[in-house]
PDB file of C-alpha atoms in Angstrom:
ATOM      1  CA  MET A 182      76.845 125.833 159.352  1.00  0.00           C
ATOM      2  CA  SER A 183      79.881 129.028 158.977  1.00  0.00           C
ATOM      3  CA  THR A 184      83.159 127.047 157.347  1.00  0.00           C
ATOM      4  CA  ASN A 185      85.225 129.832 159.678  1.00  0.00           C
ATOM      5  CA  PRO A 186      86.912 128.214 162.661  1.00  0.00           C
ATOM      6  CA  ILE A 187      87.743 131.674 163.556  1.00  0.00           C
ATOM      7  CA  PHE A 188      84.640 133.381 163.725  1.00  0.00           C
ATOM      8  CA  GLU A 189      83.328 129.509 165.600  1.00  0.00           C
ATOM      9  CA  ARG A 190      85.891 129.687 167.736  1.00  0.00           C
ATOM     10  CA  ALA A 191      85.121 133.197 169.150  1.00  0.00           C
ATOM     11  CA  GLN A 192      81.563 132.455 168.820  1.00  0.00           C
ATOM     12  CA  LEU A 193      81.554 129.591 171.268  1.00  0.00           C
ATOM     13  CA  PHE A 194      84.312 131.396 173.702  1.00  0.00           C
ATOM     14  CA  LEU A 195      81.664 134.500 173.719  1.00  0.00           C
ATOM     15  CA  SER A 196      78.635 132.259 174.782  1.00  0.00           C
ATOM     16  CA  ALA A 197      80.530 131.271 177.477  1.00  0.00           C
ATOM     17  CA  LEU A 198      80.374 134.294 179.181  1.00  0.00           C
ATOM     18  CA  ARG A 199      77.210 135.203 181.394  1.00  0.00           C
ATOM     19  CA  HIS A 200      78.183 138.879 181.492  1.00  0.00           C
ATOM     20  CA  CYS A 201      78.051 138.969 177.226  1.00  0.00           C
ATOM     21  CA  GLN A 202      74.700 137.230 176.881  1.00  0.00           C
ATOM     22  CA  VAL A 203      72.906 139.556 179.840  1.00  0.00           C
ATOM     23  CA  LEU A 204      74.294 142.560 177.360  1.00  0.00           C
ATOM     24  CA  ALA A 205      73.715 140.551 174.191  1.00  0.00           C
ATOM     25  CA  MET A 206      76.437 140.518 172.964  1.00  0.00           C
ATOM     26  CA  SER A 207      78.053 139.181 169.510  1.00  0.00           C
ATOM     27  CA  VAL A 208      80.313 138.292 167.137  1.00  0.00           C
ATOM     28  CA  HIS A 209      80.467 140.309 164.081  1.00  0.00           C
ATOM     29  CA  SER A 210      83.309 139.326 162.738  1.00  0.00           C
ATOM     30  CA  ALA A 211      86.789 137.199 163.125  1.00  0.00           C
ATOM     31  CA  GLU A 212      89.533 136.592 160.485  1.00  0.00           C
ATOM     32  CA  PRO A 213      93.653 136.107 161.247  1.00  0.00           C
ATOM     33  CA  GLN A 214      93.610 139.733 161.150  1.00  0.00           C
ATOM     34  CA  GLY A 215      91.065 140.696 164.015  1.00  0.00           C
ATOM     35  CA  LEU A 216      88.067 140.348 165.964  1.00  0.00           C
ATOM     36  CA  THR A 217      84.665 143.011 165.702  1.00  0.00           C
ATOM     37  CA  LEU A 218      82.076 142.284 168.253  1.00  0.00           C
ATOM     38  CA  LYS A 219      78.195 144.422 168.270  1.00  0.00           C
ATOM     39  CA  LEU A 220      77.284 145.544 171.944  1.00  0.00           C
ATOM     40  CA  PRO A 221      73.558 146.135 171.962  1.00  0.00           C
ATOM     41  CA  TYR A 222      72.120 149.465 172.067  1.00  0.00           C
ATOM     42  CA  SER A 223      69.913 148.781 175.384  1.00  0.00           C
ATOM     43  CA  PRO A 224      68.471 151.382 178.158  1.00  0.00           C
ATOM     44  CA  ASN A 225      69.547 149.085 180.977  1.00  0.00           C
ATOM     45  CA  ILE A 226      73.380 150.075 179.575  1.00  0.00           C
ATOM     46  CA  VAL A 227      72.404 154.225 179.390  1.00  0.00           C
ATOM     47  CA  GLY A 228      75.116 156.082 182.274  1.00  0.00           C
ATOM     48  CA  ASN A 229      72.672 159.138 181.472  1.00  0.00           C
ATOM     49  CA  PRO A 230      69.413 158.848 182.159  1.00  0.00           C
ATOM     50  CA  GLU A 231      68.511 162.378 180.336  1.00  0.00           C
ATOM     51  CA  THR A 232      71.322 162.317 177.160  1.00  0.00           C
ATOM     52  CA  GLY A 233      70.671 158.439 176.846  1.00  0.00           C
ATOM     53  CA  VAL A 234      74.402 158.105 176.333  1.00  0.00           C
ATOM     54  CA  ILE A 235      75.902 154.487 176.986  1.00  0.00           C
ATOM     55  CA  HIS A 236      78.019 154.400 180.515  1.00  0.00           C
ATOM     56  CA  GLY A 237      81.876 154.039 180.041  1.00  0.00           C
ATOM     57  CA  GLY A 238      81.318 150.592 181.653  1.00  0.00           C
ATOM     58  CA  ALA A 239      79.928 149.120 179.428  1.00  0.00           C
ATOM     59  CA  ILE A 240      82.028 150.436 176.547  1.00  0.00           C
ATOM     60  CA  THR A 241      85.142 148.908 178.734  1.00  0.00           C
ATOM     61  CA  THR A 242      83.358 145.454 179.470  1.00  0.00           C
ATOM     62  CA  LEU A 243      83.251 145.851 175.502  1.00  0.00           C
ATOM     63  CA  MET A 244      86.542 146.366 174.897  1.00  0.00           C
ATOM     64  CA  ASP A 245      87.703 144.190 177.574  1.00  0.00           C
ATOM     65  CA  THR A 246      85.863 140.928 176.097  1.00  0.00           C
ATOM     66  CA  THR A 247      87.370 141.692 172.086  1.00  0.00           C
ATOM     67  CA  CYS A 248      90.914 142.579 172.561  1.00  0.00           C
ATOM     68  CA  GLY A 249      90.888 139.199 175.019  1.00  0.00           C
ATOM     69  CA  ILE A 250      88.571 136.857 172.703  1.00  0.00           C
ATOM     70  CA  SER A 251      90.837 138.442 170.328  1.00  0.00           C
ATOM     71  CA  THR A 252      93.860 136.233 170.789  1.00  0.00           C
ATOM     72  CA  VAL A 253      91.561 133.039 169.269  1.00  0.00           C
ATOM     73  CA  CYS A 254      92.198 134.840 165.546  1.00  0.00           C
ATOM     74  CA  VAL A 255      96.374 134.874 166.181  1.00  0.00           C
ATOM     75  CA  LEU A 256      96.763 131.153 168.867  1.00  0.00           C
ATOM     76  CA  PRO A 257      96.529 127.843 167.293  1.00  0.00           C
ATOM     77  CA  ASP A 258      94.134 126.346 169.561  1.00  0.00           C
ATOM     78  CA  PHE A 259      91.993 127.250 172.205  1.00  0.00           C
ATOM     79  CA  GLU A 260      94.270 129.290 175.348  1.00  0.00           C
ATOM     80  CA  ILE A 261      92.436 130.843 178.555  1.00  0.00           C
ATOM     81  CA  CYS A 262      94.424 134.301 178.656  1.00  0.00           C
ATOM     82  CA  PRO A 263      93.457 136.856 181.367  1.00  0.00           C
ATOM     83  CA  THR A 264      93.999 140.502 181.032  1.00  0.00           C
ATOM     84  CA  LEU A 265      97.127 141.626 182.723  1.00  0.00           C
ATOM     85  CA  ASP A 266      96.586 144.977 181.990  1.00  0.00           C
ATOM     86  CA  LEU A 267      93.573 147.390 179.630  1.00  0.00           C
ATOM     87  CA  ARG A 268      94.212 151.289 178.928  1.00  0.00           C
ATOM     88  CA  ILE A 269      91.175 152.996 177.605  1.00  0.00           C
ATOM     89  CA  ASP A 270      90.951 156.452 175.977  1.00  0.00           C
ATOM     90  CA  TYR A 271      87.981 157.393 175.387  1.00  0.00           C
ATOM     91  CA  MET A 272      87.791 159.899 172.460  1.00  0.00           C
ATOM     92  CA  ARG A 273      84.124 161.112 173.317  1.00  0.00           C
ATOM     93  CA  PRO A 274      80.690 159.677 174.139  1.00  0.00           C
ATOM     94  CA  ALA A 275      78.811 157.017 172.291  1.00  0.00           C
ATOM     95  CA  GLU A 276      75.465 158.312 170.460  1.00  0.00           C
ATOM     96  CA  PRO A 277      72.432 157.576 172.004  1.00  0.00           C
ATOM     97  CA  HIS A 278      70.133 154.534 170.723  1.00  0.00           C
ATOM     98  CA  LYS A 279      72.598 153.133 167.911  1.00  0.00           C
ATOM     99  CA  ASP A 280      74.566 149.853 168.653  1.00  0.00           C
ATOM    100  CA  VAL A 281      78.737 150.312 169.531  1.00  0.00           C
ATOM    101  CA  PHE A 282      81.274 147.956 167.947  1.00  0.00           C
ATOM    102  CA  GLY A 283      84.425 146.619 168.986  1.00  0.00           C
ATOM    103  CA  PHE A 284      87.287 145.556 166.960  1.00  0.00           C
ATOM    104  CA  ALA A 285      90.532 144.229 167.861  1.00  0.00           C
ATOM    105  CA  GLU A 286      93.812 142.774 167.104  1.00  0.00           C
ATOM    106  CA  CYS A 287      96.847 141.056 168.298  1.00  0.00           C
ATOM    107  CA  TYR A 288      99.755 142.792 167.169  1.00  0.00           C
ATOM    108  CA  ARG A 289     102.560 140.767 169.523  1.00  0.00           C
ATOM    109  CA  VAL A 290     102.354 137.275 170.603  1.00  0.00           C
ATOM    110  CA  THR A 291     105.143 136.024 172.795  1.00  0.00           C
ATOM    111  CA  PRO A 292     105.236 132.671 174.805  1.00  0.00           C
ATOM    112  CA  ASN A 293     104.070 134.424 177.990  1.00  0.00           C
ATOM    113  CA  VAL A 294     101.874 137.114 177.216  1.00  0.00           C
ATOM    114  CA  ILE A 295      99.739 138.781 173.731  1.00  0.00           C
ATOM    115  CA  PHE A 296      99.643 142.016 173.264  1.00  0.00           C
ATOM    116  CA  THR A 297      96.683 143.764 171.470  1.00  0.00           C
ATOM    117  CA  ARG A 298      95.405 146.757 170.588  1.00  0.00           C
ATOM    118  CA  GLY A 299      91.538 147.869 168.980  1.00  0.00           C
ATOM    119  CA  TYR A 300      88.590 150.358 169.364  1.00  0.00           C
ATOM    120  CA  ALA A 301      85.318 151.475 169.792  1.00  0.00           C
ATOM    121  CA  TYR A 302      83.021 152.839 166.915  1.00  0.00           C
ATOM    122  CA  GLN A 303      80.021 153.195 165.742  1.00  0.00           C
ATOM    123  CA  ASP A 304      79.113 154.040 162.483  1.00  0.00           C
ATOM    124  CA  ASP A 305      82.674 154.866 161.246  1.00  0.00           C
ATOM    125  CA  PRO A 306      85.570 152.915 162.300  1.00  0.00           C
ATOM    126  CA  ALA A 307      87.709 156.501 161.055  1.00  0.00           C
ATOM    127  CA  GLN A 308      85.317 157.802 164.267  1.00  0.00           C
ATOM    128  CA  PRO A 309      85.683 155.930 167.284  1.00  0.00           C
ATOM    129  CA  VAL A 310      84.195 155.835 170.592  1.00  0.00           C
ATOM    130  CA  ALA A 311      87.309 155.174 172.443  1.00  0.00           C
ATOM    131  CA  HIS A 312      91.176 153.799 171.782  1.00  0.00           C
ATOM    132  CA  VAL A 313      92.179 150.707 173.557  1.00  0.00           C
ATOM    133  CA  VAL A 314      95.913 148.587 174.523  1.00  0.00           C
ATOM    134  CA  GLY A 315      95.943 145.253 176.281  1.00  0.00           C
ATOM    135  CA  THR A 316      97.977 142.945 177.604  1.00  0.00           C
ATOM    136  CA  PHE A 317      96.856 139.056 178.512  1.00  0.00           C
ATOM    137  CA  MET A 318      98.834 136.609 179.920  1.00  0.00           C
ATOM    138  CA  ARG A 319      99.248 133.201 178.211  1.00  0.00           C
ATOM    139  CA  MET A 320      98.340 130.345 180.847  1.00  0.00           C
ATOM    140  CA  GLY A 321      99.327 127.593 178.259  1.00  0.00           C
ATOM    141  CA  LYS A 322      96.742 124.901 176.621  1.00  0.00           C
ATOM    142  CA  ALA A 323      97.793 122.715 179.651  1.00  0.00           C
ATOM    143  CA  ALA A 324      96.258 125.017 182.191  1.00  0.00           C
ATOM    144  CA  THR A 325      93.319 125.267 179.155  1.00  0.00           C
ATOM    145  CA  MET A 326      92.534 121.225 179.555  1.00  0.00           C
ATOM    146  CA  GLY A 327      90.366 120.957 182.573  1.00  0.00           C
ATOM    147  CA  LYS A 328      87.184 118.624 182.326  1.00  0.00           C
ATOM    148  CA  ASP A 329      84.465 121.040 181.745  1.00  0.00           C
ATOM    149  CA  SER A 330      86.655 124.165 179.390  1.00  0.00           C
ATOM    150  CA  LEU A 331      86.170 125.460 176.684  1.00  0.00           C
ATOM    151  CA  ALA A 332      88.850 124.089 175.113  1.00  0.00           C
ATOM    152  CA  ASN A 333      87.445 120.300 175.603  1.00  0.00           C
ATOM    153  CA  VAL A 334      84.253 121.271 173.755  1.00  0.00           C
ATOM    154  CA  LYS A 335      84.244 119.931 170.038  1.00  0.00           C
ATOM    155  CA  GLY A 336      86.723 118.513 170.430  1.00  0.00           C
ATOM    156  CA  GLY A 337      89.087 121.478 171.015  1.00  0.00           C
ATOM    157  CA  ALA A 338      87.775 124.260 169.028  1.00  0.00           C
TER     158      ALA A 338
END
């Protein structure tokens, strides 16, 4: 069992998102400095069958999820933080038959909004597929405490 509570919270968060399960996303790393998720290559996410290039929507989903879950890296308790704004700049197409990784960090946390930034890459983070910035609204711990919420699973993990 992992001794990294941030990694465990990120895995729990990711496991609750059905679309991420369908895409077979997984937590690659999770530390106070940021979160990395992995999107494995699959024929199901190809946007152009002639080239095998991954559809931009799959990259968008990866980066929105990575930025959103990166909030668990900085918040002391789990909070639901829906996306307010997300901007993705695509630098180049993802290469066919290769997994894509998404990294995100929270660079500013206010009482109402969390600001994130990150990038998607394949082999080398210095050669990004896309850059992302996003803002997420803090709903507060009270909004997260419903009987079926993630905050109630594993004693508030």
